[in-house]
XYZ file of C-alpha atoms in Angstrom:
461
model
C 16.572 -4.019 17.814
C 14.691 -0.812 17.171
C 13.230 -0.241 13.726
C 14.732 2.364 11.487
C 12.629 5.375 10.283
C 12.150 3.888 6.780
C 8.372 4.509 6.356
C 8.008 7.796 4.357
C 4.873 9.848 4.253
C 4.643 12.594 1.539
C 1.998 15.265 1.652
C 2.095 17.918 -1.168
C 1.619 21.430 0.350
C -1.815 22.914 -0.167
C -1.728 20.908 -3.454
C -4.599 22.292 -5.613
C -4.041 25.899 -4.475
C -0.194 25.599 -4.953
C -0.644 24.162 -8.389
C -2.918 27.189 -9.237
C -0.454 29.600 -7.943
C 2.390 28.052 -9.877
C 0.253 28.131 -12.979
C -0.772 31.746 -12.567
C 1.979 34.202 -11.780
C -0.584 36.904 -10.707
C -1.732 34.747 -7.834
C 1.537 33.927 -6.292
C 1.807 34.945 -2.681
C -1.936 35.723 -2.662
C -4.942 34.101 -0.994
C -6.284 31.325 -3.315
C -9.345 29.119 -2.612
C -10.122 26.111 -4.810
C -13.519 24.434 -4.700
C -17.167 24.530 -5.770
C -18.199 28.158 -6.274
C -22.014 27.666 -6.124
C -24.111 28.408 -3.039
C -23.567 24.790 -1.797
C -19.962 24.580 -2.794
C -17.198 23.612 -0.283
C -13.521 24.393 -0.120
C -11.296 21.692 -1.571
C -7.972 23.475 -0.755
C -6.897 26.832 0.555
C -3.490 28.405 0.053
C -1.496 29.159 3.137
C -2.231 32.900 2.481
C -5.930 32.138 2.665
C -5.584 29.990 5.792
C -4.362 33.149 7.674
C -8.025 34.314 7.418
C -9.325 31.011 8.848
C -10.289 29.358 5.531
C -9.758 25.584 5.456
C -10.761 22.519 3.424
C -14.316 21.263 3.749
C -15.525 24.707 4.853
C -18.809 25.948 3.000
C -17.672 28.285 0.247
C -20.084 30.989 1.464
C -18.207 31.082 4.858
C -14.854 31.212 3.077
C -15.989 34.226 1.040
C -17.016 36.005 4.270
C -13.620 35.362 5.822
C -11.561 36.118 2.782
C -13.565 38.294 0.359
C -10.576 39.340 -1.655
C -9.196 35.884 -2.294
C -9.151 34.358 -5.790
C -11.857 31.702 -5.990
C -11.293 28.982 -8.597
C -12.990 25.827 -9.845
C -10.767 22.740 -9.558
C -8.895 21.361 -12.664
C -8.706 17.746 -11.681
C -7.152 16.627 -14.883
C -4.386 19.038 -14.374
C -3.835 17.955 -10.696
C -3.915 14.282 -11.712
C -1.132 14.806 -14.291
C 1.073 16.416 -11.575
C 0.125 13.612 -9.128
C 1.255 11.013 -11.614
C 4.592 12.670 -11.946
C 5.014 12.678 -8.150
C 3.888 9.029 -7.706
C 6.356 8.069 -10.472
C 9.157 9.549 -8.350
C 7.928 7.567 -5.266
C 7.759 4.327 -7.279
C 11.458 4.754 -8.236
C 12.242 4.578 -4.538
C 10.297 1.387 -3.707
C 7.795 -1.080 -5.106
C 5.655 -0.451 -1.983
C 3.962 2.808 -2.560
C 0.458 3.335 -1.113
C -1.323 6.430 -2.551
C -4.012 7.847 -0.273
C -5.086 10.620 -2.612
C -3.660 12.717 -5.454
C -1.344 14.587 -3.063
C -0.505 11.991 -0.372
C 1.159 8.686 -0.147
C 3.156 6.201 2.061
C 6.385 4.606 0.806
C 8.292 1.687 2.370
C 11.841 2.654 1.688
C 13.400 -0.533 3.162
C 11.437 -2.632 0.688
C 13.153 -0.806 -2.207
C 16.615 -0.839 -0.606
C 16.524 2.944 -0.672
C 17.104 3.404 3.102
C 17.987 1.260 6.065
C 18.955 3.591 8.894
C 18.410 7.168 10.093
C 21.051 8.779 7.863
C 20.055 7.012 4.636
C 16.334 7.764 5.260
C 17.025 11.420 5.806
C 19.066 11.615 2.686
C 16.308 9.972 0.578
C 13.744 12.396 2.024
C 15.872 15.390 1.161
C 16.537 14.239 -2.354
C 12.844 13.468 -2.936
C 11.826 16.953 -2.012
C 14.386 18.372 -4.420
C 13.213 16.082 -7.224
C 9.564 17.020 -6.702
C 10.450 20.636 -6.981
C 12.577 20.032 -10.134
C 9.961 17.955 -11.860
C 6.750 19.786 -10.828
C 7.752 23.162 -9.509
C 5.787 22.460 -6.380
C 6.774 21.586 -2.765
C 6.002 18.623 -0.572
C 6.465 17.872 3.061
C 8.088 14.628 4.074
C 7.829 12.654 7.293
C 10.025 9.629 8.161
C 9.447 7.235 11.025
C 9.267 3.554 11.852
C 5.499 3.323 11.282
C 2.827 4.869 9.127
C 1.132 6.682 11.950
C 4.308 8.356 13.082
C 5.436 9.124 9.523
C 2.156 10.973 8.884
C 2.532 12.961 12.153
C 6.009 13.807 11.162
C 4.947 15.180 7.722
C 2.276 17.302 9.408
C 5.033 18.811 11.678
C 7.199 19.385 8.524
C 4.589 21.563 6.822
C 5.063 23.560 4.734
C 7.984 22.484 2.578
C 9.908 20.605 5.314
C 11.373 17.255 6.462
C 10.975 15.754 9.884
C 12.430 12.494 10.990
C 11.199 10.812 14.103
C 14.211 8.869 15.414
C 13.723 5.471 17.077
C 13.378 5.835 20.908
C 11.852 9.290 20.816
C 8.318 8.305 19.795
C 6.650 8.225 23.181
C 8.156 11.561 24.239
C 6.935 13.091 21.001
C 3.420 11.747 21.152
C 2.813 12.325 24.849
C 1.807 16.130 24.873
C -0.043 15.980 21.533
C -3.863 16.228 21.296
C -5.842 12.951 21.137
C -7.044 14.149 17.682
C -3.566 13.638 16.398
C -4.078 9.821 16.439
C -5.768 8.102 13.487
C -9.370 7.269 13.950
C -10.020 10.121 16.496
C -12.448 12.349 14.855
C -14.631 15.144 16.273
C -17.126 12.674 17.942
C -14.423 10.436 19.528
C -12.454 13.465 20.573
C -15.421 15.032 22.333
C -16.180 11.748 24.092
C -12.554 11.548 25.334
C -12.655 15.144 26.380
C -15.781 14.636 28.466
C -13.900 11.859 30.241
C -11.104 14.243 30.937
C -8.757 12.880 28.342
C -7.180 15.577 26.154
C -3.655 14.372 25.373
C -2.034 11.177 24.164
C -0.275 10.897 27.570
C -3.642 11.059 29.294
C -4.849 8.085 27.058
C -1.958 6.044 28.424
C -2.656 7.143 31.950
C -6.326 6.192 31.702
C -5.328 2.632 30.676
C -6.523 0.095 28.190
C -9.544 -1.095 30.174
C -10.926 2.476 30.493
C -10.492 3.023 26.763
C -12.375 -0.136 26.077
C -15.179 0.922 28.412
C -15.389 4.322 26.810
C -14.995 3.423 23.116
C -15.681 -0.306 22.759
C -13.403 -3.252 22.432
C -11.881 -2.777 18.942
C -11.611 1.023 19.006
C -10.315 1.015 22.580
C -7.533 -1.551 22.073
C -6.469 -0.006 18.865
C -6.372 3.572 20.261
C -4.425 2.521 23.307
C -1.776 0.715 21.121
C -1.393 3.760 18.984
C -0.913 5.985 22.095
C 1.928 3.683 22.989
C 3.415 4.339 19.444
C 2.512 0.819 18.351
C 1.340 0.704 14.721
C 2.036 -2.439 12.706
C 0.137 -1.524 9.636
C 2.061 -2.375 6.427
C 2.397 -0.175 3.411
C 0.037 -1.690 0.877
C 1.054 -1.088 -2.821
C -2.252 -1.584 -4.373
C -5.686 -0.655 -3.146
C -8.174 -2.523 -5.297
C -11.065 -0.293 -6.373
C -14.408 -1.446 -5.079
C -16.533 0.936 -7.083
C -16.434 3.746 -9.633
C -18.912 6.612 -9.228
C -19.578 10.273 -10.077
C -22.034 12.757 -8.539
C -23.035 16.337 -8.783
C -24.583 18.735 -6.323
C -26.869 21.396 -7.841
C -26.910 25.108 -6.840
C -30.641 25.112 -7.223
C -32.897 22.124 -6.577
C -34.057 20.374 -9.741
C -37.891 19.927 -9.930
C -38.333 19.085 -13.568
C -38.516 15.326 -13.983
C -37.176 15.498 -17.572
C -34.166 17.478 -16.377
C -33.554 14.887 -13.622
C -33.589 12.183 -16.282
C -31.073 14.120 -18.412
C -28.703 14.586 -15.509
C -28.841 10.895 -14.664
C -27.949 10.018 -18.238
C -25.128 12.564 -18.259
C -23.713 11.147 -14.989
C -23.999 7.605 -16.285
C -21.883 8.618 -19.303
C -19.285 10.225 -17.085
C -19.227 7.149 -14.833
C -18.637 4.893 -17.868
C -15.783 7.071 -19.197
C -14.120 6.819 -15.767
C -14.780 3.066 -15.697
C -13.214 2.637 -19.110
C -10.280 4.852 -18.208
C -9.465 2.408 -15.422
C -9.817 -0.620 -17.739
C -12.730 -1.947 -15.629
C -16.311 -3.018 -16.003
C -19.025 -3.680 -13.434
C -22.146 -5.654 -12.709
C -24.118 -3.512 -10.278
C -25.482 -0.073 -11.204
C -26.121 2.290 -8.225
C -28.238 5.443 -8.323
C -27.947 8.006 -5.475
C -30.555 10.732 -5.010
C -30.394 13.419 -2.268
C -33.717 15.215 -2.059
C -34.664 18.742 -1.108
C -34.984 17.773 2.620
C -31.468 16.204 2.636
C -32.885 12.627 2.714
C -30.712 10.370 0.611
C -31.991 7.470 -1.289
C -29.764 4.764 -2.935
C -31.098 2.181 -5.461
C -29.125 -0.589 -7.190
C -29.634 -3.140 -9.950
C -27.403 -6.119 -10.636
C -26.910 -7.084 -14.375
C -26.308 -10.419 -15.846
C -22.618 -9.756 -16.313
C -20.085 -6.989 -16.015
C -20.404 -4.196 -18.560
C -18.766 -0.848 -19.611
C -21.436 -0.108 -22.200
C -22.821 3.417 -21.700
C -26.198 2.447 -23.076
C -26.574 -0.367 -20.575
C -25.612 1.788 -17.689
C -27.903 4.669 -18.715
C -30.830 2.375 -19.118
C -30.279 0.770 -15.714
C -29.836 4.136 -13.995
C -33.045 5.493 -15.611
C -34.916 2.397 -14.508
C -33.724 2.956 -10.937
C -34.838 6.586 -11.106
C -38.393 5.474 -11.945
C -38.617 4.054 -8.417
C -37.540 7.317 -6.747
C -39.970 10.060 -5.752
C -38.369 13.319 -6.608
C -41.347 15.480 -5.732
C -40.156 18.547 -3.966
C -36.822 18.680 -5.718
C -33.434 17.030 -6.067
C -30.170 18.646 -4.804
C -27.697 15.842 -5.596
C -27.584 12.955 -8.096
C -24.966 10.242 -8.397
C -24.410 7.185 -10.597
C -21.925 4.387 -9.680
C -20.896 0.902 -10.697
C -19.803 -1.764 -8.317
C -18.923 -5.517 -8.721
C -15.909 -4.421 -10.743
C -14.032 -6.732 -13.092
C -11.322 -6.340 -15.709
C -13.446 -7.815 -18.438
C -16.885 -7.122 -19.916
C -20.030 -9.058 -20.715
C -19.580 -10.685 -24.112
C -23.086 -10.245 -25.438
C -23.523 -6.505 -24.719
C -26.139 -6.037 -27.412
C -28.262 -8.910 -26.026
C -27.917 -7.366 -22.549
C -28.999 -3.921 -23.804
C -31.903 -5.501 -25.601
C -32.870 -7.340 -22.399
C -32.745 -4.113 -20.495
C -34.981 -2.298 -23.010
C -37.475 -5.213 -23.058
C -37.643 -5.205 -19.265
C -38.334 -1.546 -19.103
C -41.005 -1.843 -21.778
C -42.624 -4.869 -19.997
C -42.850 -2.925 -16.798
C -44.711 -0.168 -18.596
C -42.169 2.355 -17.468
C -39.994 2.896 -20.524
C -37.672 5.877 -20.834
C -39.620 9.031 -21.659
C -39.073 9.666 -25.443
C -38.515 13.349 -24.951
C -35.715 12.704 -22.569
C -34.152 10.094 -24.826
C -34.409 12.307 -27.861
C -32.948 15.326 -26.042
C -30.035 13.229 -24.781
C -29.240 12.107 -28.303
C -29.357 15.666 -29.701
C -27.048 17.317 -27.144
C -23.436 16.310 -26.303
C -23.211 15.085 -22.624
C -20.763 17.871 -21.615
C -23.125 20.619 -22.891
C -26.492 19.548 -21.597
C -28.398 22.136 -19.557
C -25.269 24.392 -19.469
C -25.674 28.083 -20.284
C -23.271 29.558 -22.811
C -21.712 31.731 -20.117
C -20.969 28.783 -17.921
C -18.495 27.330 -20.462
C -16.070 29.861 -19.081
C -15.241 28.389 -15.726
C -13.260 30.527 -13.220
C -9.583 29.416 -13.177
C -9.820 27.205 -16.311
C -7.540 27.633 -19.312
C -8.342 29.457 -22.584
C -6.486 30.635 -25.650
C -7.118 33.665 -27.708
C -6.085 33.881 -31.370
C -4.423 37.300 -30.738
C -3.406 37.318 -27.077
C -2.367 33.685 -26.634
C -2.811 31.501 -23.423
C -4.675 32.793 -20.382
C -7.226 31.796 -17.679
C -10.793 32.840 -16.859
C -11.149 35.299 -13.998
C -14.903 35.350 -14.262
C -17.898 35.591 -16.503
C -21.418 36.976 -16.509
C -23.783 39.268 -18.262
C -22.594 37.944 -21.646
C -18.951 38.709 -21.017
C -15.882 36.858 -19.907
C -12.786 38.222 -18.295
C -9.457 36.623 -19.042
C -5.993 37.219 -17.693
C -3.260 36.336 -20.140
C -0.204 34.727 -18.518
C 1.678 31.453 -18.500
C 3.599 29.631 -15.683
C 6.912 31.185 -16.700
C 5.702 34.721 -17.602
C 5.312 37.867 -15.689
C 1.818 38.600 -14.214
C -0.392 39.157 -17.277
C -2.848 41.705 -18.472
C -6.651 41.346 -18.131
C -9.017 41.720 -21.058
C -12.756 41.235 -21.397
C -14.595 39.638 -24.332
C -18.080 38.560 -25.432
C -18.749 35.027 -24.304
C -19.287 34.005 -27.944
C -16.089 35.683 -29.184
C -14.890 33.273 -32.043
C -11.271 34.100 -31.273
C -11.510 32.600 -27.707
C -11.547 28.927 -27.062
C -10.931 26.530 -24.221
C -7.340 25.207 -23.856
C -5.335 22.556 -22.063
C -3.337 23.507 -19.040
C 0.372 24.362 -19.671
C 3.075 22.326 -17.794
C 4.451 24.052 -14.713
C 8.061 23.082 -15.564
C 9.342 23.057 -19.091
C 11.148 19.725 -19.896
C 14.718 20.788 -20.848
C 16.457 17.490 -20.336
C 16.770 14.598 -17.937
C 15.934 15.343 -14.297
C 18.607 14.829 -11.563
C 19.775 11.219 -11.180
C 20.853 9.972 -7.841
C 23.162 6.972 -7.678
């Protein structure tokens, strides 16, 4: 008996960029690029209008600006995207207990496990209803693929883009896969793709024709066997509801290399605080503190220290990260810093004060205590404001509110001024006004919801 297409893959369309367009009426139908705006920034998402010019995710931002100089370039609002993602994931969990999120905008769902679908017709109906519910709840669109396996469901959602639904019916899998590029299959990246191409293998059909033994010879036993099975449309991977976090980490890449050792210490403490906030937000603690340093020459160093027990105390994590920094040569400059915590648990070390005291004592005994100037500066300045110029509080794309003009978003800032467009998700494209960066009537604001809640969303029996 052939399996029904009850594995669903949802991929929100150009998620970050689409959320920005929905939030900002003046950007609808226009090229929008979301990502890091500094010289070393990369594109996180490009709207479909920007993709026409060749802009795509993971592209250096400088290259994107050359390709699409008139696009709107915005800094991500991850809290805003996460809130929308939680709404979407909630809709998915109403369909089945087996939901496997892959990122904020992508997930697999086992519809059969939730009794939501059992054959072609019921699966197609669920997919169509889900797309409608996503639009009703978030105002955004998502593409849905349905098939008998995770691999095929993801391929189907790619074919459905943008804003579509594709069902791969049982019995049609081999015919569908055959002419597709080898890069379509999971695990075939640029390096593997080039290796296969040099061997004269360009399509999935040509993988099958080459045979399993040849694949093993070219790629090794595990990869060869796995790739051959997928070329035959065999994918037995189950939808996994929970992916246990193995670590929590944060990192920053700097537009200009940091040479000042005191500044490096401040950045490490700021990152440690951010990491702990994320750790606590997940209800976790951890035993091993990890410091990541990428130097001016792109060499990357990683150092770690394992504590007596799991902790979520910011002082403990800061002290450990700074001790690790003492063992790193930052001569020549630092371009990236990161702080992470591994060995996660859902409880904390009971005697946190004793542990912090031990950490301080260990640092003193080694003769390498934290520089007092760094420690004092960290205490005097809030973490979010350290080493940030006044003008940089006004981040392109982020929300503000003016006492007279209401809600808007930052179009840009510089030379002591900030330009704001005043509009809301349900307004007409708004007017632009410019203010001094320290205008007391202007303040940061929370994002507005894309869809006003006017009552219960559609219910499907």
